[in-house]
Amino acid sequence: NAGVTQTPKFRILKIGQSMTLQCAQDMNHNYMYWYRQDPGMGLKLIYYSVGAGITDKGEVPNGYNVSRSTTEDFPLRLELAAPSQTSVYFCATGGLENIQYFGAGTRLSVL
Amino acid sequence: DQQVKQNSPSLSVQEGRISILNCDYTNSMFDYFLWYKKYPAEGPTFLISISSIKDKNEDGRFTVFLNKSAKHLSLHIVPSQPGDSAVYFCAASATYNQGGKLIFGQGTELSVKP
C-alpha cells in the first residue's frame, strides 16, 4: 500500500519548457489535490478533483492544467514553465473525512 | 487575504518541556481544523484534528484546543521530544466547501533541543 506516489522527485526546467508532474494513489479516495509550497509560505491549492472527470480551480491555477481520467491518477501539467513556478509541489488525496494524505513532493526549478 | 495565520515562524523548546503552537483564523464558517507535521524532503503528515463542536481533542502527547469566540486554536505537545522537531501547519475547512478543501497557515518551525 504505497498511499500517494509522486514522480519525479526533482526536476530542472528551462523557461518555456513543459512537463507533467505525476500523482498516483492506491487509497481509493475520490478527492485529489495539487498544492505548491513556496519558502516561508503555507500550501496553496492549485487544482482539485472530486472524482474522475471532474476538476476545478483552486487558489493559484494560472499556468497549470489538470486532468482526472481515473480515480487513481491526477497529473498536473505545466505548459510554458516560468521562474515563478519554481516551487515544491505536493499531491494529496482525501476521503470521506476532511483529512488529506500527501505525497512526498516534487521539487521543481525553472531556470 | 490570509484566512489562516500562524504568526510565529519558529519556536525553540527544551526537551521535556511543553511546546505551544498557535494559529488564528478569520473565516467564521470554518468548522474543522487540522494540524499537520512536515519533515524536510517529505510531505505533510496528519497529526490531529478538532471539530468546531468541541473545544479540546487529545491524542497521546498532542492536544489541540479551539477557542471559537477568539477564532484561535493551539497545539500543545507535552513532553516535547527531539523527534518533534519539524514544521507544523494548521489548516481549516468548512463543510460548505465542495471537495473538502483545506486552507493552510504559513507554518511554524519547531526545534526541540536535547
PDB file of N, CA, C and O in Angstrom, chain A residues 61-91:
ATOM      1  N   PRO A  61      -4.365  28.789  -9.871  1.00  0.00           N
ATOM      2  CA  PRO A  61      -4.376  27.863 -11.003  1.00  0.00           C
ATOM      3  C   PRO A  61      -3.629  28.327 -12.254  1.00  0.00           C
ATOM      4  O   PRO A  61      -3.362  27.515 -13.152  1.00  0.00           O
ATOM      5  N   ASN A  62      -3.290  29.631 -12.316  1.00  0.00           N
ATOM      6  CA  ASN A  62      -2.726  30.158 -13.563  1.00  0.00           C
ATOM      7  C   ASN A  62      -1.391  29.507 -13.912  1.00  0.00           C
ATOM      8  O   ASN A  62      -0.491  29.430 -13.082  1.00  0.00           O
ATOM      9  N   GLY A  63      -1.286  29.060 -15.180  1.00  0.00           N
ATOM     10  CA  GLY A  63      -0.062  28.434 -15.655  1.00  0.00           C
ATOM     11  C   GLY A  63      -0.067  26.918 -15.526  1.00  0.00           C
ATOM     12  O   GLY A  63       0.914  26.266 -15.890  1.00  0.00           O
ATOM     13  N   TYR A  64      -1.176  26.366 -15.026  1.00  0.00           N
ATOM     14  CA  TYR A  64      -1.273  24.925 -14.799  1.00  0.00           C
ATOM     15  C   TYR A  64      -2.550  24.381 -15.425  1.00  0.00           C
ATOM     16  O   TYR A  64      -3.531  25.093 -15.601  1.00  0.00           O
ATOM     17  N   ASN A  65      -2.507  23.061 -15.729  1.00  0.00           N
ATOM     18  CA  ASN A  65      -3.702  22.350 -16.148  1.00  0.00           C
ATOM     19  C   ASN A  65      -3.706  20.967 -15.527  1.00  0.00           C
ATOM     20  O   ASN A  65      -2.643  20.413 -15.202  1.00  0.00           O
ATOM     21  N   VAL A  66      -4.893  20.405 -15.348  1.00  0.00           N
ATOM     22  CA  VAL A  66      -5.014  19.063 -14.777  1.00  0.00           C
ATOM     23  C   VAL A  66      -6.032  18.269 -15.580  1.00  0.00           C
ATOM     24  O   VAL A  66      -6.823  18.822 -16.352  1.00  0.00           O
ATOM     25  N   SER A  67      -5.989  16.969 -15.360  1.00  0.00           N
ATOM     26  CA  SER A  67      -6.996  16.071 -15.893  1.00  0.00           C
ATOM     27  C   SER A  67      -7.198  14.957 -14.876  1.00  0.00           C
ATOM     28  O   SER A  67      -6.321  14.687 -14.046  1.00  0.00           O
ATOM     29  N   ARG A  68      -8.349  14.325 -14.918  1.00  0.00           N
ATOM     30  CA  ARG A  68      -8.630  13.213 -13.982  1.00  0.00           C
ATOM     31  C   ARG A  68      -9.463  12.181 -14.744  1.00  0.00           C
ATOM     32  O   ARG A  68     -10.685  12.173 -14.698  1.00  0.00           O
ATOM     33  N   SER A  69      -8.764  11.310 -15.437  1.00  0.00           N
ATOM     34  CA  SER A  69      -9.464  10.295 -16.234  1.00  0.00           C
ATOM     35  C   SER A  69      -9.757   9.039 -15.425  1.00  0.00           C
ATOM     36  O   SER A  69     -10.651   8.259 -15.776  1.00  0.00           O
ATOM     37  N   THR A  70      -9.016   8.823 -14.343  1.00  0.00           N
ATOM     38  CA  THR A  70      -9.245   7.667 -13.485  1.00  0.00           C
ATOM     39  C   THR A  70      -9.264   8.119 -12.022  1.00  0.00           C
ATOM     40  O   THR A  70      -8.791   9.218 -11.698  1.00  0.00           O
ATOM     41  N   THR A  71      -9.772   7.273 -11.139  1.00  0.00           N
ATOM     42  CA  THR A  71      -9.735   7.587  -9.709  1.00  0.00           C
ATOM     43  C   THR A  71      -8.312   7.668  -9.199  1.00  0.00           C
ATOM     44  O   THR A  71      -7.990   8.463  -8.321  1.00  0.00           O
ATOM     45  N   GLU A  72      -7.413   6.849  -9.770  1.00  0.00           N
ATOM     46  CA  GLU A  72      -6.071   6.706  -9.225  1.00  0.00           C
ATOM     47  C   GLU A  72      -5.105   7.830  -9.601  1.00  0.00           C
ATOM     48  O   GLU A  72      -4.179   8.127  -8.882  1.00  0.00           O
ATOM     49  N   ASP A  73      -5.271   8.445 -10.766  1.00  0.00           N
ATOM     50  CA  ASP A  73      -4.253   9.352 -11.290  1.00  0.00           C
ATOM     51  C   ASP A  73      -4.758  10.786 -11.430  1.00  0.00           C
ATOM     52  O   ASP A  73      -5.882  11.017 -11.883  1.00  0.00           O
ATOM     53  N   PHE A  74      -3.862  11.727 -11.111  1.00  0.00           N
ATOM     54  CA  PHE A  74      -4.231  13.149 -11.184  1.00  0.00           C
ATOM     55  C   PHE A  74      -2.987  13.926 -11.602  1.00  0.00           C
ATOM     56  O   PHE A  74      -2.309  14.539 -10.774  1.00  0.00           O
ATOM     57  N   PRO A  75      -2.645  13.937 -12.895  1.00  0.00           N
ATOM     58  CA  PRO A  75      -1.436  14.630 -13.343  1.00  0.00           C
ATOM     59  C   PRO A  75      -1.622  16.143 -13.416  1.00  0.00           C
ATOM     60  O   PRO A  75      -2.709  16.644 -13.712  1.00  0.00           O
ATOM     61  N   LEU A  76      -0.534  16.857 -13.151  1.00  0.00           N
ATOM     62  CA  LEU A  76      -0.509  18.322 -13.225  1.00  0.00           C
ATOM     63  C   LEU A  76       0.411  18.726 -14.364  1.00  0.00           C
ATOM     64  O   LEU A  76       1.570  18.312 -14.414  1.00  0.00           O
ATOM     65  N   ARG A  77      -0.087  19.546 -15.265  1.00  0.00           N
ATOM     66  CA  ARG A  77       0.650  19.932 -16.473  1.00  0.00           C
ATOM     67  C   ARG A  77       1.083  21.384 -16.386  1.00  0.00           C
ATOM     68  O   ARG A  77       0.271  22.272 -16.078  1.00  0.00           O
ATOM     69  N   LEU A  78       2.380  21.625 -16.646  1.00  0.00           N
ATOM     70  CA  LEU A  78       2.903  22.980 -16.822  1.00  0.00           C
ATOM     71  C   LEU A  78       3.214  23.132 -18.308  1.00  0.00           C
ATOM     72  O   LEU A  78       4.027  22.392 -18.847  1.00  0.00           O
ATOM     73  N   GLU A  79       2.569  24.083 -18.965  1.00  0.00           N
ATOM     74  CA  GLU A  79       2.732  24.204 -20.415  1.00  0.00           C
ATOM     75  C   GLU A  79       3.930  25.063 -20.808  1.00  0.00           C
ATOM     76  O   GLU A  79       4.704  24.699 -21.662  1.00  0.00           O
ATOM     77  N   LEU A  80       4.087  26.206 -20.218  1.00  0.00           N
ATOM     78  CA  LEU A  80       5.181  27.128 -20.525  1.00  0.00           C
ATOM     79  C   LEU A  80       5.819  27.529 -19.199  1.00  0.00           C
ATOM     80  O   LEU A  80       5.387  28.482 -18.557  1.00  0.00           O
ATOM     81  N   ALA A  81       6.835  26.784 -18.794  1.00  0.00           N
ATOM     82  CA  ALA A  81       7.395  26.995 -17.466  1.00  0.00           C
ATOM     83  C   ALA A  81       7.988  28.402 -17.324  1.00  0.00           C
ATOM     84  O   ALA A  81       8.655  28.912 -18.238  1.00  0.00           O
ATOM     85  N   ALA A  82       7.743  28.984 -16.164  1.00  0.00           N
ATOM     86  CA  ALA A  82       8.248  30.316 -15.833  1.00  0.00           C
ATOM     87  C   ALA A  82       8.980  30.239 -14.487  1.00  0.00           C
ATOM     88  O   ALA A  82       8.668  29.366 -13.664  1.00  0.00           O
ATOM     89  N   PRO A  83       9.945  31.147 -14.256  1.00  0.00           N
ATOM     90  CA  PRO A  83      10.674  31.110 -12.969  1.00  0.00           C
ATOM     91  C   PRO A  83       9.747  31.173 -11.755  1.00  0.00           C
ATOM     92  O   PRO A  83      10.065  30.604 -10.698  1.00  0.00           O
ATOM     93  N   SER A  84       8.600  31.839 -11.898  1.00  0.00           N
ATOM     94  CA  SER A  84       7.654  31.939 -10.773  1.00  0.00           C
ATOM     95  C   SER A  84       7.057  30.587 -10.401  1.00  0.00           C
ATOM     96  O   SER A  84       6.436  30.463  -9.330  1.00  0.00           O
ATOM     97  N   GLN A  85       7.236  29.582 -11.238  1.00  0.00           N
ATOM     98  CA  GLN A  85       6.720  28.249 -10.935  1.00  0.00           C
ATOM     99  C   GLN A  85       7.747  27.372 -10.213  1.00  0.00           C
ATOM    100  O   GLN A  85       7.467  26.206  -9.922  1.00  0.00           O
ATOM    101  N   THR A  86       8.904  27.949  -9.916  1.00  0.00           N
ATOM    102  CA  THR A  86       9.871  27.260  -9.074  1.00  0.00           C
ATOM    103  C   THR A  86       9.257  27.098  -7.695  1.00  0.00           C
ATOM    104  O   THR A  86       8.901  28.084  -7.047  1.00  0.00           O
ATOM    105  N   SER A  87       9.122  25.831  -7.254  1.00  0.00           N
ATOM    106  CA  SER A  87       8.408  25.571  -6.015  1.00  0.00           C
ATOM    107  C   SER A  87       8.506  24.085  -5.692  1.00  0.00           C
ATOM    108  O   SER A  87       9.099  23.306  -6.444  1.00  0.00           O
ATOM    109  N   VAL A  88       7.927  23.705  -4.561  1.00  0.00           N
ATOM    110  CA  VAL A  88       7.744  22.293  -4.242  1.00  0.00           C
ATOM    111  C   VAL A  88       6.267  21.988  -4.406  1.00  0.00           C
ATOM    112  O   VAL A  88       5.415  22.695  -3.850  1.00  0.00           O
ATOM    113  N   TYR A  89       5.972  20.955  -5.168  1.00  0.00           N
ATOM    114  CA  TYR A  89       4.588  20.605  -5.477  1.00  0.00           C
ATOM    115  C   TYR A  89       4.187  19.341  -4.724  1.00  0.00           C
ATOM    116  O   TYR A  89       4.903  18.341  -4.734  1.00  0.00           O
ATOM    117  N   PHE A  90       3.032  19.409  -4.081  1.00  0.00           N
ATOM    118  CA  PHE A  90       2.511  18.270  -3.347  1.00  0.00           C
ATOM    119  C   PHE A  90       1.156  17.862  -3.894  1.00  0.00           C
ATOM    120  O   PHE A  90       0.288  18.709  -4.123  1.00  0.00           O
ATOM    121  N   CYS A  91       1.000  16.569  -4.046  1.00  0.00           N
ATOM    122  CA  CYS A  91      -0.283  15.984  -4.391  1.00  0.00           C
ATOM    123  C   CYS A  91      -0.874  15.375  -3.125  1.00  0.00           C
ATOM    124  O   CYS A  91      -0.137  14.873  -2.261  1.00  0.00           O
TER     125      CYS A  91
END
